Amino acid sequence: MNQLKSREPGSVTLPGTLSESLRAELVAFRRDLHMHPELGNQEFRTTAALKARLEAAGLAPKVLPAGTGLICDIGTRTEGMPVLAIRGDLDALPIPDVKTVAYRSTVANRAHACGHDVHTTTVLGAGLVLAELDRQGLLPNAVRLIFQPAEEVLPGGAADAVEAGVLEGVGRIIAVHCDPRVDAGKIGLRVGPITSACDRLEITLDGPGGHTARPHLTTDLVTAAARVATDVPAVLARRVDARSGLSVTWGRIEAGHAPNVIPQHAELSGTVRCLDLPAWRDAPDLVHAAIDEVASLHRAKSTVTYVRGVPPVVNDPGVTELLRDAMTARRGPHAIEDTEQSLGGEDFSWYLEHVPGAMARLGVRTPGDSRVRDLHAGDFDVDERCIEAGVELFTAAALLDATPKP
């Protein structure tokens, strides 16, 4: 029987490695999820599959009130000690799967192109391993699995999960996100902001319209839209500390139908991203003001719809160190890389508004492969050895979290 001997990195003997049969089962589970992707708040099949497997392991998962997603507690809570939560997300993306593999998506225009099938599988695998350790008397404190729906749906299913009480009794929370630029078997870590806030911006501009021969007699709405697109980011760059990483980027501009007609209506859509929490909180007022100023300068009437998305994920130093210790204990310090900040959004941040936590980058690239199968692309795929690495990380973190440092 293995015991926890030390909290010093590299000197910990930990139980809970994967058997060959469980490793194969988890790969098959991930492939099944990959073949049957479900969009946010529609993950009924995924939820049912998780519930059935956890119940088969003797656990008692509870489906969240909306009918998708679930939580599952493992072990007995030590008096006075908060629970460590491990979070996975369930939903897929509305894009086609263009890979040629046996486990290609069977649902048209739906794909697990962000790796949530991997996230879910690693959390499930950790739960199965920890349940076995609990039966052997080797789990020092209770652990909670959180399988959350709708990460891709602003403002994120995590906010609903928190509202449903998934953090009750939780002291710290951890998660991973697939990273196609890190080799499978490794993780990337960073203290502080690791992902960006992400909000959605919709703008309409209106004017009387007119003939392109007489733009001086009307509102030149196409020019107004072009100036909003270029000048608003420039204005914000001088009103916000550059270190906050506030960025406005446009994804859609529409105006007009004929080359000799100045239109009456134009639309712009984009995102607002920010790495700094205080700046993110101020962003709606700053963005509104900049848009109104630029539009007014060109005599256009502006209407702004600012949709709050998610705050930045800010990794807690102590929880990040827990993940570092866990991966060091399992695979050594060479399995850890420093990772850069990303302007991608992640609703894991909503949990961090309530409890400290950290997210690691889970390497999914085949070592030696020069290709980057990027996230949110139809050909995204992973080296499935990443599943074992994720399970090892989570199980080690659960064991070390309940073992005070000497």
Coordinates of C-alpha atoms in Angstrom, one line a residue:
M1 CA 0.0 0.0 0.0
N2 CA 1.5 3.3 -1.1
Q3 CA 1.5 6.3 1.3
L4 CA 2.2 10.0 0.8
K5 CA 5.7 10.4 2.1
S6 CA 6.5 14.1 1.4
R7 CA 5.2 17.2 -0.2
E8 CA 8.5 18.1 -1.7
P9 CA 8.4 18.0 -5.5
G10 CA 10.0 14.9 -7.0
S11 CA 10.0 13.0 -3.6
V12 CA 6.4 12.0 -3.4
T13 CA 5.2 8.4 -3.7
L14 CA 1.6 8.5 -4.9
P15 CA -0.9 5.8 -5.5
G16 CA -3.5 6.0 -8.3
T17 CA -1.8 5.3 -11.6
L18 CA -4.0 4.1 -14.5
S19 CA -4.4 0.4 -15.3
E20 CA -4.1 -0.6 -18.9
S21 CA -7.8 -1.5 -19.0
L22 CA -8.9 1.8 -17.7
R23 CA -6.6 3.6 -20.1
A24 CA -8.2 1.8 -23.0
E25 CA -11.7 2.5 -21.6
L26 CA -11.1 6.2 -21.3
V27 CA -9.8 6.4 -24.9
A28 CA -13.0 4.7 -26.1
F29 CA -15.1 7.0 -23.9
R30 CA -13.5 10.0 -25.4
R31 CA -14.0 8.7 -28.9
D32 CA -17.7 8.1 -28.3
L33 CA -18.1 11.6 -27.1
H34 CA -16.2 12.9 -30.1
M35 CA -18.6 11.0 -32.4
H36 CA -21.7 12.4 -30.7
P37 CA -21.0 16.1 -30.0
E38 CA -23.7 18.2 -28.4
L39 CA -24.0 22.0 -28.2
G40 CA -24.3 24.0 -25.0
N41 CA -27.3 23.1 -22.8
Q42 CA -28.1 20.2 -25.1
E43 CA -25.6 17.7 -23.6
F44 CA -28.3 15.1 -22.6
R45 CA -26.5 12.1 -24.1
T46 CA -23.2 13.1 -22.7
T47 CA -24.7 13.7 -19.2
A48 CA -26.4 10.3 -19.3
A49 CA -23.2 8.5 -20.3
L50 CA -21.3 10.1 -17.5
K51 CA -24.0 9.4 -15.0
A52 CA -24.2 5.7 -16.0
R53 CA -20.4 5.2 -15.7
L54 CA -20.1 7.0 -12.4
E55 CA -23.0 5.0 -11.0
A56 CA -21.4 1.8 -12.2
A57 CA -18.4 2.7 -10.1
G58 CA -20.6 2.9 -7.0
L59 CA -20.9 6.7 -7.0
A60 CA -23.9 8.9 -6.7
P61 CA -23.8 11.7 -9.3
K62 CA -26.4 14.4 -9.3
V63 CA -27.6 16.0 -12.5
L64 CA -27.8 19.8 -12.4
P65 CA -31.2 21.5 -12.3
A66 CA -31.3 22.3 -16.0
G67 CA -31.0 18.7 -17.0
T68 CA -27.5 18.7 -18.4
G69 CA -24.2 18.6 -16.5
L70 CA -23.7 16.9 -13.1
I71 CA -21.6 16.9 -9.9
C72 CA -20.3 13.9 -8.1
D73 CA -18.7 13.7 -4.7
I74 CA -16.1 11.1 -3.9
G75 CA -14.9 10.1 -0.5
T76 CA -15.6 11.4 3.0
R77 CA -15.0 15.0 3.9
T78 CA -12.5 15.5 6.7
E79 CA -13.9 17.8 9.3
G80 CA -12.8 21.4 8.9
M81 CA -11.2 20.7 5.5
P82 CA -12.8 22.1 2.3
V83 CA -13.3 20.0 -0.8
L84 CA -11.1 20.2 -3.9
A85 CA -13.3 20.5 -7.1
I86 CA -12.1 19.2 -10.5
R87 CA -14.0 20.7 -13.4
G88 CA -14.7 19.5 -16.9
D89 CA -16.9 21.0 -19.6
L90 CA -19.2 19.1 -21.9
D91 CA -20.3 21.0 -25.0
A92 CA -19.1 21.0 -28.6
L93 CA -19.0 23.7 -31.3
P94 CA -21.3 24.4 -34.2
I95 CA -18.7 23.6 -36.9
P96 CA -18.2 20.6 -39.2
D97 CA -15.7 17.9 -38.4
V98 CA -13.4 17.6 -41.4
K99 CA -11.0 14.9 -40.1
T100 CA -10.8 11.4 -41.7
V101 CA -10.7 9.2 -38.6
A102 CA -12.9 6.4 -37.4
Y103 CA -14.3 8.5 -34.5
R104 CA -15.2 11.5 -36.7
S105 CA -18.4 13.4 -35.6
T106 CA -21.6 11.7 -36.7
V107 CA -23.6 14.9 -36.3
A108 CA -23.6 17.4 -39.2
N109 CA -22.0 20.7 -38.4
R110 CA -21.1 19.7 -34.8
A111 CA -17.6 18.9 -33.6
H112 CA -15.6 18.7 -30.4
A113 CA -13.1 21.2 -31.8
C114 CA -12.1 22.7 -28.5
G115 CA -11.2 19.5 -26.7
H116 CA -14.1 19.4 -24.2
D117 CA -14.4 15.7 -24.9
V118 CA -10.9 15.3 -23.6
H119 CA -11.5 17.6 -20.6
T120 CA -14.6 15.5 -19.7
T121 CA -12.8 12.2 -20.1
T122 CA -9.9 13.2 -17.9
V123 CA -12.2 14.3 -15.1
L124 CA -14.2 11.1 -15.4
G125 CA -10.9 9.1 -15.3
A126 CA -9.7 10.9 -12.2
G127 CA -13.1 10.2 -10.6
L128 CA -12.8 6.5 -11.3
V129 CA -9.3 6.3 -10.0
L130 CA -10.1 8.3 -6.8
A131 CA -13.2 6.2 -6.2
E132 CA -10.9 3.1 -6.2
L133 CA -8.5 4.8 -3.8
D134 CA -11.3 5.7 -1.5
R135 CA -12.4 2.1 -1.4
Q136 CA -8.8 1.2 -0.4
G137 CA -8.8 3.9 2.3
L138 CA -6.2 6.0 0.5
L139 CA -8.3 9.2 -0.3
P140 CA -7.6 11.6 2.6
N141 CA -10.4 14.0 1.8
A142 CA -13.5 14.3 -0.3
V143 CA -13.2 15.5 -3.9
R144 CA -16.0 16.9 -6.1
L145 CA -16.2 16.3 -9.8
I146 CA -18.0 19.1 -11.7
F147 CA -19.2 18.3 -15.3
Q148 CA -20.4 21.7 -16.5
P149 CA -22.5 22.4 -19.6
A150 CA -22.4 25.3 -22.1
E151 CA -18.9 26.6 -21.7
E152 CA -19.1 28.0 -25.3
V153 CA -22.4 29.8 -24.6
L154 CA -21.9 33.4 -23.3
P155 CA -21.9 34.2 -20.4
G156 CA -20.9 30.5 -19.8
G157 CA -22.6 27.6 -18.1
A158 CA -20.2 28.0 -15.2
A159 CA -22.3 30.9 -13.9
D160 CA -25.4 28.7 -13.9
A161 CA -23.5 25.9 -12.2
V162 CA -22.3 28.3 -9.4
E163 CA -25.9 29.5 -9.0
A164 CA -27.0 25.8 -8.6
G165 CA -24.6 25.4 -5.7
V166 CA -21.8 23.4 -7.1
L167 CA -19.2 25.2 -5.0
E168 CA -20.8 24.6 -1.7
G169 CA -18.1 23.3 0.6
V170 CA -15.4 23.7 -2.1
G171 CA -12.2 25.4 -1.0
R172 CA -10.2 25.2 -4.3
I173 CA -10.9 24.3 -7.9
I174 CA -8.7 23.0 -10.8
A175 CA -9.2 22.3 -14.5
V176 CA -7.3 21.8 -17.7
H177 CA -7.7 23.1 -21.2
C178 CA -6.2 21.4 -24.3
D179 CA -3.2 23.2 -25.8
P180 CA -2.2 22.0 -29.4
R181 CA 1.2 23.8 -29.0
V182 CA 2.3 21.6 -26.0
D183 CA 3.3 18.0 -26.4
A184 CA 1.1 15.3 -25.0
G185 CA 2.4 14.2 -21.6
K186 CA 3.2 17.7 -20.5
I187 CA 1.3 20.7 -19.1
G188 CA 1.7 24.4 -19.2
L189 CA 1.4 26.6 -16.1
R190 CA 1.2 30.3 -15.4
V191 CA 0.5 32.3 -12.2
G192 CA -2.0 35.2 -12.7
P193 CA -4.1 35.8 -15.9
I194 CA -3.9 32.8 -18.2
T195 CA -6.9 33.6 -20.4
S196 CA -8.7 36.8 -21.3
A197 CA -12.1 38.3 -20.5
C198 CA -14.3 38.0 -23.6
D199 CA -17.4 40.1 -24.2
R200 CA -19.5 40.5 -27.4
L201 CA -20.2 43.8 -29.1
E202 CA -23.0 44.6 -31.5
I203 CA -23.3 48.1 -33.1
T204 CA -25.8 49.6 -35.4
L205 CA -25.3 52.9 -37.2
D206 CA -28.1 54.8 -38.8
G207 CA -28.5 57.8 -41.0
P208 CA -30.9 59.3 -43.6
G209 CA -29.1 57.7 -46.6
G210 CA -28.7 59.3 -50.0
H211 CA -26.8 59.4 -53.3
T212 CA -23.1 58.8 -53.4
A213 CA -22.8 61.9 -55.6
R214 CA -23.8 64.1 -52.6
P215 CA -22.3 62.6 -49.4
H216 CA -22.1 66.2 -48.0
L217 CA -25.9 66.4 -47.8
T218 CA -26.3 63.2 -45.7
T219 CA -24.5 60.9 -43.3
D220 CA -21.8 59.0 -45.2
L221 CA -22.6 55.8 -43.3
V222 CA -20.1 53.5 -44.9
T223 CA -17.3 55.9 -44.0
A224 CA -18.8 56.2 -40.5
A225 CA -18.7 52.5 -40.1
A226 CA -15.1 52.3 -41.4
R227 CA -14.1 55.0 -38.9
V228 CA -15.8 53.2 -36.0
A229 CA -13.9 50.0 -37.0
T230 CA -10.5 51.7 -37.0
D231 CA -10.8 54.6 -34.6
V232 CA -12.6 53.0 -31.7
P233 CA -9.7 50.6 -30.9
A234 CA -7.3 53.5 -31.3
V235 CA -9.2 55.7 -28.9
L236 CA -9.4 52.9 -26.3
A237 CA -5.6 52.3 -26.6
R238 CA -5.2 55.8 -25.1
R239 CA -7.8 55.5 -22.4
V240 CA -6.8 52.2 -20.9
D241 CA -3.5 51.1 -19.5
A242 CA -1.8 49.1 -22.2
R243 CA -0.8 46.5 -19.7
S244 CA -4.5 45.5 -19.3
G245 CA -4.5 44.0 -22.8
L246 CA -7.8 45.5 -23.7
S247 CA -8.5 44.6 -27.4
V248 CA -11.5 45.3 -29.6
T249 CA -11.5 43.1 -32.8
W250 CA -14.2 43.1 -35.4
G251 CA -15.6 39.9 -37.0
R252 CA -18.4 41.4 -39.1
I253 CA -19.2 44.7 -40.9
E254 CA -22.3 45.1 -43.1
A255 CA -23.5 48.2 -44.9
G256 CA -25.3 48.9 -48.2
H257 CA -26.5 47.1 -51.3
A258 CA -25.6 49.2 -54.3
P259 CA -22.4 51.1 -55.3
N260 CA -24.2 54.4 -55.9
V261 CA -26.4 54.5 -52.8
I262 CA -25.3 55.7 -49.4
P263 CA -27.1 53.3 -47.0
Q264 CA -29.3 54.1 -44.1
H265 CA -28.1 51.3 -41.9
A266 CA -24.8 49.6 -41.0
E267 CA -23.8 46.9 -38.5
L268 CA -20.6 45.9 -36.8
S269 CA -20.0 42.9 -34.6
G270 CA -16.9 42.0 -32.6
T271 CA -15.4 41.0 -29.3
V272 CA -13.8 42.9 -26.5
R273 CA -11.0 41.0 -24.7
C274 CA -9.0 42.0 -21.7
L275 CA -6.4 40.4 -19.4
D276 CA -6.9 42.7 -16.5
L277 CA -9.9 42.3 -14.1
P278 CA -10.4 46.0 -13.1
A279 CA -10.1 47.1 -16.7
W280 CA -12.7 44.5 -17.8
R281 CA -15.1 45.8 -15.2
D282 CA -14.7 49.3 -16.7
A283 CA -14.8 48.2 -20.3
P284 CA -18.5 48.6 -21.1
D285 CA -18.6 52.3 -20.2
L286 CA -15.3 53.0 -22.0
V287 CA -16.4 51.2 -25.1
H288 CA -19.8 52.9 -25.2
A289 CA -18.2 56.3 -24.9
A290 CA -15.6 55.7 -27.6
I291 CA -18.2 54.4 -30.1
D292 CA -20.6 57.3 -29.4
E293 CA -17.8 59.9 -29.9
V294 CA -16.6 58.4 -33.2
A295 CA -20.1 57.9 -34.6
S296 CA -21.2 61.4 -33.6
L297 CA -18.1 62.9 -35.4
H298 CA -19.5 61.5 -38.6
R299 CA -23.2 62.4 -37.9
A300 CA -24.2 58.8 -37.4
K301 CA -26.7 57.6 -34.8
S302 CA -25.2 54.7 -32.9
T303 CA -26.9 52.0 -30.9
V304 CA -24.6 49.7 -28.9
T305 CA -25.4 46.3 -27.5
Y306 CA -22.7 45.2 -25.1
V307 CA -23.0 41.5 -24.0
R308 CA -21.1 40.6 -20.9
G309 CA -19.2 37.3 -21.5
V310 CA -16.6 36.0 -19.0
P311 CA -13.9 37.6 -16.8
P312 CA -10.2 36.6 -17.3
V313 CA -9.0 33.4 -15.7
V314 CA -6.6 34.5 -13.0
N315 CA -4.6 31.5 -11.6
D316 CA -4.1 31.5 -7.9
P317 CA -0.4 31.2 -6.9
G318 CA -1.1 28.5 -4.3
V319 CA -3.3 26.4 -6.5
T320 CA -0.9 26.7 -9.4
E321 CA 1.8 25.4 -7.1
L322 CA -0.4 22.5 -6.3
L323 CA -0.6 21.6 -10.0
R324 CA 3.1 22.0 -10.3
D325 CA 3.8 19.7 -7.4
A326 CA 1.3 17.2 -8.7
M327 CA 2.8 16.9 -12.2
T328 CA 6.3 16.9 -10.8
A329 CA 5.4 14.0 -8.5
R330 CA 3.9 12.1 -11.4
R331 CA 6.3 12.8 -14.3
G332 CA 9.0 15.1 -13.1
P333 CA 9.7 18.8 -13.6
H334 CA 10.5 18.2 -17.3
A335 CA 6.8 17.6 -17.9
I336 CA 6.0 21.3 -17.0
E337 CA 6.3 24.3 -19.3
D338 CA 5.7 28.0 -18.6
T339 CA 2.8 29.1 -20.7
E340 CA 1.9 32.5 -22.2
Q341 CA -1.3 34.4 -21.7
S342 CA -4.1 33.8 -24.2
L343 CA -6.8 36.2 -25.4
G344 CA -9.2 33.3 -25.6
G345 CA -12.0 33.4 -23.1
E346 CA -12.9 30.6 -20.6
D347 CA -15.9 30.5 -18.3
F348 CA -13.8 28.7 -15.6
S349 CA -13.2 32.3 -14.5
W350 CA -16.7 32.4 -12.9
Y351 CA -15.7 29.8 -10.3
L352 CA -12.6 31.9 -9.5
E353 CA -14.9 34.8 -8.5
H354 CA -15.8 32.6 -5.5
V355 CA -12.9 30.3 -4.7
P356 CA -9.2 30.2 -5.6
G357 CA -8.3 27.9 -8.4
A358 CA -6.0 27.3 -11.4
M359 CA -6.2 26.0 -14.9
A360 CA -3.4 24.1 -16.6
R361 CA -2.7 23.8 -20.3
L362 CA -2.9 20.1 -21.2
G363 CA -0.5 19.2 -24.0
V364 CA -2.3 17.4 -26.8
R365 CA 0.3 17.5 -29.7
T366 CA 2.1 14.4 -30.8
P367 CA 5.8 14.9 -29.9
G368 CA 7.8 15.7 -33.0
D369 CA 4.7 16.7 -35.0
S370 CA 5.3 20.1 -36.6
R371 CA 1.6 20.7 -37.4
V372 CA -0.6 22.7 -35.1
R373 CA -4.2 21.4 -35.1
D374 CA -5.6 24.6 -33.7
L375 CA -8.6 25.0 -31.4
H376 CA -12.0 25.8 -33.0
A377 CA -10.8 24.4 -36.3
G378 CA -12.6 21.5 -38.0
D379 CA -9.5 19.3 -38.2
F380 CA -8.7 19.7 -34.4
D381 CA -7.6 16.4 -32.9
V382 CA -5.4 15.2 -30.0
D383 CA -2.7 12.7 -29.2
E384 CA -4.9 10.6 -26.8
R385 CA -1.9 10.0 -24.5
C386 CA -2.9 13.3 -23.1
I387 CA -5.8 11.7 -21.3
E388 CA -3.6 9.7 -19.0
A389 CA -1.5 12.8 -18.3
G390 CA -4.6 14.7 -17.3
V391 CA -5.9 11.9 -15.1
E392 CA -2.5 11.7 -13.4
L393 CA -2.4 15.4 -12.8
F394 CA -5.9 15.5 -11.2
T395 CA -5.5 12.5 -9.0
A396 CA -2.1 13.6 -7.7
A397 CA -3.5 17.1 -7.0
A398 CA -6.4 15.6 -5.1
L399 CA -4.0 13.6 -2.9
L400 CA -1.5 16.4 -2.3
D401 CA -4.2 18.9 -1.6
A402 CA -5.3 16.9 1.4
T403 CA -1.7 16.5 2.6
P404 CA -0.5 19.5 4.5
K405 CA 3.1 20.6 3.7
P406 CA 5.5 19.9 6.6

